Short mmCIF file of N, CA and C in Angstrom, two decimals:
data_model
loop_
_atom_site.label_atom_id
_atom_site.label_comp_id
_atom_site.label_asym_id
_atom_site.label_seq_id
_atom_site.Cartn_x
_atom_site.Cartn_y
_atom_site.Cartn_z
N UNK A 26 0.83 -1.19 0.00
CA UNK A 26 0.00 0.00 0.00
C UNK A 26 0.87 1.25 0.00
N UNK A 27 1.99 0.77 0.66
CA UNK A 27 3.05 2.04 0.68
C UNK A 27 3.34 2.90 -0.72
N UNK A 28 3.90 1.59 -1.27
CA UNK A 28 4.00 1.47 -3.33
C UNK A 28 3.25 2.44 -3.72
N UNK A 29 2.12 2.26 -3.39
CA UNK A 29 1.15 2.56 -4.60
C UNK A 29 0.68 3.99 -3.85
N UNK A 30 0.45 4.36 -2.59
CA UNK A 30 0.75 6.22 -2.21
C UNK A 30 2.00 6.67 -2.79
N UNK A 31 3.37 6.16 -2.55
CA UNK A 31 4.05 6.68 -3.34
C UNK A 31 4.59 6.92 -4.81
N UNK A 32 3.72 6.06 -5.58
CA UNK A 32 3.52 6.22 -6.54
C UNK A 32 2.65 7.02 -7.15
N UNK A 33 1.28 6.83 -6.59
CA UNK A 33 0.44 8.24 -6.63
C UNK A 33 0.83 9.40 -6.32
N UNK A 34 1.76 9.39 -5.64
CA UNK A 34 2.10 11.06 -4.98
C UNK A 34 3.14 11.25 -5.70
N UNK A 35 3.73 10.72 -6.52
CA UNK A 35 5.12 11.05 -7.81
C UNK A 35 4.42 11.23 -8.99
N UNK A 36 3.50 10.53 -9.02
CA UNK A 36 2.92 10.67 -10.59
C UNK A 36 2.10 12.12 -10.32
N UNK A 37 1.40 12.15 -9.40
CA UNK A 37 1.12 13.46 -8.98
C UNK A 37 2.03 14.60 -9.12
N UNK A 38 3.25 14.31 -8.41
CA UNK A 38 3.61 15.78 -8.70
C UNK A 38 4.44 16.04 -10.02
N UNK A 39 4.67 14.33 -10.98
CA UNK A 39 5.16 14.94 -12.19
C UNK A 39 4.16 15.72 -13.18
N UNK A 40 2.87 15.56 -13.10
CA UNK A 40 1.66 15.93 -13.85
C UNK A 40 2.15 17.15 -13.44
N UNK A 41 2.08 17.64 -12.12
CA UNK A 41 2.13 19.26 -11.86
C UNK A 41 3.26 20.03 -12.39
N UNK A 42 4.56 19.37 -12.73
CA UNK A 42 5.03 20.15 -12.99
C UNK A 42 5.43 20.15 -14.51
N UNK A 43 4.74 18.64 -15.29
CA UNK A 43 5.04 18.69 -16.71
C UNK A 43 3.53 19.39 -17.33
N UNK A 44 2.94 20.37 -15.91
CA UNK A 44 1.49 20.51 -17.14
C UNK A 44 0.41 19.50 -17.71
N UNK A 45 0.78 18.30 -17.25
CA UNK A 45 -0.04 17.20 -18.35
C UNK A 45 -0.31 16.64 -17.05
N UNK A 46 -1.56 15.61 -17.92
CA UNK A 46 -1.92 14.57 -16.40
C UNK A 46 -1.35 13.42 -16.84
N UNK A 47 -1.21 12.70 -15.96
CA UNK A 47 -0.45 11.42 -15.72
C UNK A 47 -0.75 10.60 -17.40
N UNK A 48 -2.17 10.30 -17.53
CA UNK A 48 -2.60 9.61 -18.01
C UNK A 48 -2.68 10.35 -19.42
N UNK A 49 -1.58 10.76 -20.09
CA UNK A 49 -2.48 10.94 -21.43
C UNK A 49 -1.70 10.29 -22.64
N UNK A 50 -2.61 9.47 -22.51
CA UNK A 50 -3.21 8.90 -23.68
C UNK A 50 -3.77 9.55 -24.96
N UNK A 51 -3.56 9.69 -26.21
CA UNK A 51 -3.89 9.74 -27.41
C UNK A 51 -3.92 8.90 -28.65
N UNK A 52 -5.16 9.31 -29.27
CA UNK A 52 -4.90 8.49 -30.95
C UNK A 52 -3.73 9.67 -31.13
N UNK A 53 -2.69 8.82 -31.98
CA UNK A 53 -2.04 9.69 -32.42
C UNK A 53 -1.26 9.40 -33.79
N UNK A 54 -0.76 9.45 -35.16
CA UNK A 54 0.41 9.44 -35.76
C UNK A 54 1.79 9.30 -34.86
N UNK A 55 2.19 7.75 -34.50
CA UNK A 55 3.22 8.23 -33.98
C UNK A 55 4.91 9.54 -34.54
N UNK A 56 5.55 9.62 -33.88
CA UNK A 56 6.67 10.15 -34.93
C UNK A 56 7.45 9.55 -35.59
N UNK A 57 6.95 8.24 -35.90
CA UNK A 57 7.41 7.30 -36.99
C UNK A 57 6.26 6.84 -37.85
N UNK A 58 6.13 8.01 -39.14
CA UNK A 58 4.98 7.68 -39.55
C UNK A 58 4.78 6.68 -40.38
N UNK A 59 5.61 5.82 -40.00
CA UNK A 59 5.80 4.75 -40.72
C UNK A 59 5.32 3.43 -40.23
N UNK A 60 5.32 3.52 -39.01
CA UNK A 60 4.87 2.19 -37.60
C UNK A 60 3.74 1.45 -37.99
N UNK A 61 3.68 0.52 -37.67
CA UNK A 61 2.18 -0.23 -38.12
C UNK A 61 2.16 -0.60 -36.65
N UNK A 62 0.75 -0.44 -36.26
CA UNK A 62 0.21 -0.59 -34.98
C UNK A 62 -0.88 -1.85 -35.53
N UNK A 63 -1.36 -2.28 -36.35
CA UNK A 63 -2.24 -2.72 -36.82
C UNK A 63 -1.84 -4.42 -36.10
N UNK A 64 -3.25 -4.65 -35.26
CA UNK A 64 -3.07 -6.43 -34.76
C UNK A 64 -4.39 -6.63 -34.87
N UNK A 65 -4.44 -8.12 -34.53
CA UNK A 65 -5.44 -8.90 -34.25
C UNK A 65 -5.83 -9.90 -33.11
N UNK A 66 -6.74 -9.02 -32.17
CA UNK A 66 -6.67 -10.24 -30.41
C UNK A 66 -5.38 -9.96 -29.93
N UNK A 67 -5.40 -8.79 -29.53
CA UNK A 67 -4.12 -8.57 -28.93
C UNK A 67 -3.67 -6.86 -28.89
N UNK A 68 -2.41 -6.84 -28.36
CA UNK A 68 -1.70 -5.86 -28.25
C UNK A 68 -0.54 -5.86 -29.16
N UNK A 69 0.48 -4.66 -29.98
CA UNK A 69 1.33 -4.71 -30.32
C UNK A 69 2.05 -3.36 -29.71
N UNK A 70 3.31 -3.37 -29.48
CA UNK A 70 4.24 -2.49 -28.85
C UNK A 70 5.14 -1.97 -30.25
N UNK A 71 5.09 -1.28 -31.02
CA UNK A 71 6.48 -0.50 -31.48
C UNK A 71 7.11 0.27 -31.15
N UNK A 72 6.83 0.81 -29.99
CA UNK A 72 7.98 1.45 -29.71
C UNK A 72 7.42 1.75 -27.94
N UNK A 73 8.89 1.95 -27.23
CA UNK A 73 10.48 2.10 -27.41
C UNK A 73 11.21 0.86 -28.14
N UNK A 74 11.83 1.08 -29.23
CA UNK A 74 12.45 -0.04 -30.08
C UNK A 74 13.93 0.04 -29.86
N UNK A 75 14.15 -1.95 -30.18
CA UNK A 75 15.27 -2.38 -29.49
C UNK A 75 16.45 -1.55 -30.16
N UNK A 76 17.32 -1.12 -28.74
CA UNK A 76 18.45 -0.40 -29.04
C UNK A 76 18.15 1.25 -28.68
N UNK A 77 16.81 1.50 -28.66
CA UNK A 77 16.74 2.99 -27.94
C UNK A 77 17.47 2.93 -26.53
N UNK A 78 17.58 4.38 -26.44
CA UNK A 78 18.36 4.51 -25.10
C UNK A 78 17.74 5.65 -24.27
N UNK A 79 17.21 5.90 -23.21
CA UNK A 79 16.77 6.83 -21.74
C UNK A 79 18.09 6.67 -20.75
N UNK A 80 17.46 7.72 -20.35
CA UNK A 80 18.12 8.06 -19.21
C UNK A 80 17.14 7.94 -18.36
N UNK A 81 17.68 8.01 -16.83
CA UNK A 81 16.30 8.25 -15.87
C UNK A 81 16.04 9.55 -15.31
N UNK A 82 15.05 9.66 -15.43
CA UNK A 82 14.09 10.85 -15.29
C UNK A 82 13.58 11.27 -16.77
N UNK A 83 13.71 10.84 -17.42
CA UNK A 83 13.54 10.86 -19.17
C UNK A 83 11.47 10.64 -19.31
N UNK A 84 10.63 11.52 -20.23
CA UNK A 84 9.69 10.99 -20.20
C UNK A 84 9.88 10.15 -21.64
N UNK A 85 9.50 9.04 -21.87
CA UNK A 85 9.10 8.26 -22.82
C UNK A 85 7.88 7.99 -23.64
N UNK A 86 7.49 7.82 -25.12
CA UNK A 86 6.40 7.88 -25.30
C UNK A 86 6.36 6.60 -25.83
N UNK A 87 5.18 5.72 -25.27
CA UNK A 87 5.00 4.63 -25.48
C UNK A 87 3.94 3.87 -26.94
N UNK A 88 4.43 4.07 -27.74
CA UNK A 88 3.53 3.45 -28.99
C UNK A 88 3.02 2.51 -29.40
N UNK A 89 1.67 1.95 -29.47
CA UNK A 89 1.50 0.88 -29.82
C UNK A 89 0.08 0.83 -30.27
N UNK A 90 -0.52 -0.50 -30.34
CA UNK A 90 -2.28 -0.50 -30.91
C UNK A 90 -2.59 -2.04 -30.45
N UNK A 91 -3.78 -1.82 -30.20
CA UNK A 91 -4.64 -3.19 -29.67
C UNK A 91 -5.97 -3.04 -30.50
N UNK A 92 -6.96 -4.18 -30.47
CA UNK A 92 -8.21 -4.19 -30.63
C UNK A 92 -8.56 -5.02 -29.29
N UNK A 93 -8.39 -5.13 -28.60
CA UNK A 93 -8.94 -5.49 -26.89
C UNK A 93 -9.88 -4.11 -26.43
N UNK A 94 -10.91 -4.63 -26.41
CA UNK A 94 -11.89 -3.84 -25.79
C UNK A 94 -12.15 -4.02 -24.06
N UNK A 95 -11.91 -2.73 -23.20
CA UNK A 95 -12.38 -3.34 -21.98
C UNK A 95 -12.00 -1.41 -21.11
N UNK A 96 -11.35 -1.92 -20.38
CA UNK A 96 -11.17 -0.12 -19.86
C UNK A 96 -9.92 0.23 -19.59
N UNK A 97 -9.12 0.07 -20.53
CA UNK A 97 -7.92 0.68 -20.34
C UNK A 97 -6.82 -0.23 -20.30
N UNK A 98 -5.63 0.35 -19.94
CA UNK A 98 -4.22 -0.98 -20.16
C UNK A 98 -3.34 -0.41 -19.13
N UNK A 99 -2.61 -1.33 -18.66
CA UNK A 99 -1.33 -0.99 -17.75
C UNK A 99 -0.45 -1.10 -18.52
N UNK A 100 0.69 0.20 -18.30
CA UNK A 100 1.52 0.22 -18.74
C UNK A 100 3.37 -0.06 -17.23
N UNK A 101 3.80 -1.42 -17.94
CA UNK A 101 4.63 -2.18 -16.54
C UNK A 101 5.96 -2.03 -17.09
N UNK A 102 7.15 -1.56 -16.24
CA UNK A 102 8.34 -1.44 -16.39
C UNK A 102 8.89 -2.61 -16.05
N UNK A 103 9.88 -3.49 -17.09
CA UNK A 103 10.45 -4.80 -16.39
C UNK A 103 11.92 -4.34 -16.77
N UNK A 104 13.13 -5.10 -15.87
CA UNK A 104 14.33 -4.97 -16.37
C UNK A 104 14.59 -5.72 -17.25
N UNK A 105 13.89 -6.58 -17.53
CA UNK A 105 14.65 -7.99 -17.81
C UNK A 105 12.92 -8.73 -18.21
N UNK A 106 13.13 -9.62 -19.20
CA UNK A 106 12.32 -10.84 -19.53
C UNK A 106 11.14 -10.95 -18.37
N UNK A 107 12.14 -11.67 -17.48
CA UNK A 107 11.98 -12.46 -16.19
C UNK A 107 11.02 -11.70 -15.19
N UNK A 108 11.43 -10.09 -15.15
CA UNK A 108 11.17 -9.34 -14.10
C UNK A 108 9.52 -9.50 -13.94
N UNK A 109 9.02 -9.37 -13.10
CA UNK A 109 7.34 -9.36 -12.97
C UNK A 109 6.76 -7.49 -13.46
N UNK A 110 8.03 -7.03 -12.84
CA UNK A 110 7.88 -5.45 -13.06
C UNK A 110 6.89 -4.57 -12.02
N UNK A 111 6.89 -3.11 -12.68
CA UNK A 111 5.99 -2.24 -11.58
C UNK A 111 5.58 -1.47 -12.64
N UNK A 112 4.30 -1.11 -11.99
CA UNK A 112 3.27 -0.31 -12.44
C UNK A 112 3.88 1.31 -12.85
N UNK A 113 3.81 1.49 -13.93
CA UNK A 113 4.32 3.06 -14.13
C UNK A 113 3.61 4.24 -14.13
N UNK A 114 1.65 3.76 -14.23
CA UNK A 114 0.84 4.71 -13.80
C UNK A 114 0.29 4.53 -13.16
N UNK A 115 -0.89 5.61 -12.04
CA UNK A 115 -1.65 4.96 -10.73
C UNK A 115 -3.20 4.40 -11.12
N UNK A 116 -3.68 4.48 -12.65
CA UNK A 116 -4.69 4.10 -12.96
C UNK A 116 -4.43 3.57 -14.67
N UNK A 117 -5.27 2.74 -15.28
CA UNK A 117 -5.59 2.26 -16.07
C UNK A 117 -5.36 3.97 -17.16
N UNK A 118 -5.40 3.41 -18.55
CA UNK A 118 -4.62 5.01 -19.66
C UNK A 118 -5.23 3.72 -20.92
N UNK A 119 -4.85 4.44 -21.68
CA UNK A 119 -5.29 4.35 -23.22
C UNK A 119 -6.86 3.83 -23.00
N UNK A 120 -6.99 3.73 -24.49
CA UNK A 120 -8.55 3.61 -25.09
C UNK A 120 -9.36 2.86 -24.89
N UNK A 121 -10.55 2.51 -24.46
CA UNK A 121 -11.44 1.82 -24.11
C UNK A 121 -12.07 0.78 -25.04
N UNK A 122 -11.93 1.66 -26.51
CA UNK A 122 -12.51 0.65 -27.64
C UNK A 122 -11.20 0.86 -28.87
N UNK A 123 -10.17 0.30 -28.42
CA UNK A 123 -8.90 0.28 -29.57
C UNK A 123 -9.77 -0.35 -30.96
N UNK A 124 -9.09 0.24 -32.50
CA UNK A 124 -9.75 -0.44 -33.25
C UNK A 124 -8.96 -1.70 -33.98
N UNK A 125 -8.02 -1.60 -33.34
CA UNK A 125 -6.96 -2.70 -33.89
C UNK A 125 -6.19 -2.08 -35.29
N UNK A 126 -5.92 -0.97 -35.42
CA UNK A 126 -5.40 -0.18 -36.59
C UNK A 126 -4.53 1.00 -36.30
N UNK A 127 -5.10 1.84 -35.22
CA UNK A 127 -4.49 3.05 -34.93
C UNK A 127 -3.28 3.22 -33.64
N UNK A 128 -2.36 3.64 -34.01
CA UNK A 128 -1.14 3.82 -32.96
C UNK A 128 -2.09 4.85 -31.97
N UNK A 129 -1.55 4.23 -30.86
CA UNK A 129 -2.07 5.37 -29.40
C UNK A 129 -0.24 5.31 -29.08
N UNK A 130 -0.53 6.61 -28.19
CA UNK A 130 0.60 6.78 -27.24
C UNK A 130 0.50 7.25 -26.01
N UNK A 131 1.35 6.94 -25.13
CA UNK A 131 1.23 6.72 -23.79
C UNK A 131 2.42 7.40 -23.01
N UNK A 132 2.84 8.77 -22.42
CA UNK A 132 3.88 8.84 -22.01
C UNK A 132 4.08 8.39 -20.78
N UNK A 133 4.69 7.80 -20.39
CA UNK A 133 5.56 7.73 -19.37
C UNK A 133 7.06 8.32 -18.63
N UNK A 134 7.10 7.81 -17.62
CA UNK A 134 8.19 8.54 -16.83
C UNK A 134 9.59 7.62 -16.06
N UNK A 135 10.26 7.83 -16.50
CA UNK A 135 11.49 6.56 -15.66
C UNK A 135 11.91 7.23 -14.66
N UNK A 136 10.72 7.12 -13.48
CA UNK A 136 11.43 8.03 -12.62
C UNK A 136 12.09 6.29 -11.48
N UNK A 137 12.57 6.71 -10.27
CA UNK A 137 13.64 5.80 -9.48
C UNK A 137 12.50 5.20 -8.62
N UNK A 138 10.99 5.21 -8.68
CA UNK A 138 10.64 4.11 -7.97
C UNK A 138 9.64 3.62 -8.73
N UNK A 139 9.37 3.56 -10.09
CA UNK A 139 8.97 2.47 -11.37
C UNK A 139 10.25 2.19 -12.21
N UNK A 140 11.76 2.85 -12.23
CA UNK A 140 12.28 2.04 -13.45
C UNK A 140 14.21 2.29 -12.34
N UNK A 141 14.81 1.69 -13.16
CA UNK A 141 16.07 1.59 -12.94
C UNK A 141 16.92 1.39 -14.05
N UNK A 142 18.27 1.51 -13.72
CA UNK A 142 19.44 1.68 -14.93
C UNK A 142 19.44 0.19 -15.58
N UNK A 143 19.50 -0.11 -16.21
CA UNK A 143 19.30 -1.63 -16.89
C UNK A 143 19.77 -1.18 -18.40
N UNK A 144 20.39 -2.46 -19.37
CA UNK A 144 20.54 -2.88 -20.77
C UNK A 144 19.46 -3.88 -21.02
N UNK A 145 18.71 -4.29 -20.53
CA UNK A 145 17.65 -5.10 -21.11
C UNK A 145 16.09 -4.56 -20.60
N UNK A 146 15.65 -3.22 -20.21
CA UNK A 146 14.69 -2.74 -20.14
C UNK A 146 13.65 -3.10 -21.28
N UNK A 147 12.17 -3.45 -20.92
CA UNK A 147 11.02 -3.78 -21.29
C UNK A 147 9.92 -2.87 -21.01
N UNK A 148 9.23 -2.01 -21.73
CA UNK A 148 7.95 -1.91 -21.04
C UNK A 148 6.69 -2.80 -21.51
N UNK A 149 5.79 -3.57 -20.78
CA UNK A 149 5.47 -4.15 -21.22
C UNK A 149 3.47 -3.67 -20.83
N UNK A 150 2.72 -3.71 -21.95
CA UNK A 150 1.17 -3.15 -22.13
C UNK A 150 0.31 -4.21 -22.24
N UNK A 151 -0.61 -3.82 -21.25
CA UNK A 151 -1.05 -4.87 -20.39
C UNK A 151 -2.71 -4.81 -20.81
N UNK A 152 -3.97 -5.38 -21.32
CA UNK A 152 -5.06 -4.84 -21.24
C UNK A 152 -5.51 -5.33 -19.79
N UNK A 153 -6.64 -4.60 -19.42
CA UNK A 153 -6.56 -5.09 -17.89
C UNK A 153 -7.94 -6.37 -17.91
N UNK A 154 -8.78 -5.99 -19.23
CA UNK A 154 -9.62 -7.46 -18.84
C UNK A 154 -9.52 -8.85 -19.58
N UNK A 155 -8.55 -8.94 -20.23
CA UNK A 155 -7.67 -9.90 -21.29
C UNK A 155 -6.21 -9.70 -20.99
N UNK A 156 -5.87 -10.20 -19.55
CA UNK A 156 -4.01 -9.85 -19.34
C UNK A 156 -3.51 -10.68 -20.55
N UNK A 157 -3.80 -11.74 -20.40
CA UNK A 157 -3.31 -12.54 -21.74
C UNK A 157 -2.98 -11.88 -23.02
N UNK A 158 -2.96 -10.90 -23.49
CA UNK A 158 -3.65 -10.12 -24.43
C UNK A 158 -2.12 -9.34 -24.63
N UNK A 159 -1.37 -8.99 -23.29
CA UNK A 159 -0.42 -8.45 -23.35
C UNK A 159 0.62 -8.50 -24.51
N UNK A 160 1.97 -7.39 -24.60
CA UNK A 160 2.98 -7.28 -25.43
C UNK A 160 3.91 -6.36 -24.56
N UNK A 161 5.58 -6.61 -25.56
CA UNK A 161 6.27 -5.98 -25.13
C UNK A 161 7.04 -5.62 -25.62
N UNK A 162 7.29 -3.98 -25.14
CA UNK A 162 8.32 -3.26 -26.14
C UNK A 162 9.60 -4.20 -26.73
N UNK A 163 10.56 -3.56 -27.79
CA UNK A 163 12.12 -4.74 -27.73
C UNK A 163 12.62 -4.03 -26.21
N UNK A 164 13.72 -4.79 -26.47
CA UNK A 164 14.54 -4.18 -25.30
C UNK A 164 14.78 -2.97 -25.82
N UNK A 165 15.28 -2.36 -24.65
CA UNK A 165 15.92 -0.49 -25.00
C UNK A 165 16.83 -1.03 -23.57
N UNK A 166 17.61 0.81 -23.55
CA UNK A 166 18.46 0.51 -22.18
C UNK A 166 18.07 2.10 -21.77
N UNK A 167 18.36 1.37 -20.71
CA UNK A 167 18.00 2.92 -19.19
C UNK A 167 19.26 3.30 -18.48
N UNK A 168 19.91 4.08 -18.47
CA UNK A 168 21.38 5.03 -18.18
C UNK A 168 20.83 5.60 -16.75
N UNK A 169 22.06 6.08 -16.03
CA UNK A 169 22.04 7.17 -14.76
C UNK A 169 21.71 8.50 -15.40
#
């Protein structure tokens, strides 16, 4: 329970001071207007793509497309394959009725109590009423 006040109270005060709320989510053109977001029963991740590089405290924009209908997706920081990971927002973000065609994006934040310095960083997008459903970025790496 600790986790998750202090996670609320970081995501909180990054909204305040980046202007934006935690959660935003958009249809968008990613800035690779080239990306195909387009799946079927499922989620797809293009980006952060393998070999990008953050730093921490870096915001990230998370790209991808589903047709999973339900209320929203978690978006989970893993180091590694293996890792189970942590929650990077305090509520459910993206679209409610994905059409299985359009890139959404999702920013996020690598701040020091959702992500850490790692070479095999994952974020991995979660729908929340079909977990099964999930995907995951390639690897990228996360710097001091």
């Amino acid at each position: 329970m600790k986790l998750f006040k202090l996670i609320t109270s970081v995501c909180a005060v990054s909204a305040a001071f980046m202007f934006a709320a935690c959660d935003d989510s958009s249809s968008a053109s990613s800035n690779d207007e080239s990306a195909d977001c387009s799946v079927e029963d499922g989620v797809k991740v293009v980006s952060p793509k393998k070999g990008d590089s953050f730093k921490m405290g870096e915001t990230i924009t998370v790209v991808y497309g589903s047709d999973v209908q339900g209320s929203g997706f978690r978006f989970v920081f893993k180091t590694s394959e293996e890792d189970a990971g942590i929650d990077m927002l305090e509520e459910s973000a993206g679209p409610e009725k994905p059409d299985g065609k359009t890139c959404y994006e999702q920013k996020v934040k690598l701040t020091e109590d959702v992500a850490e310095p790692t070479n095999t960083a994952i974020i991995r997008v979660i729908p929340y009423e079909k977990t099964a459903k999930a995907a995951n970025s390639a690897t990228f790496k996360v710097t001091e």
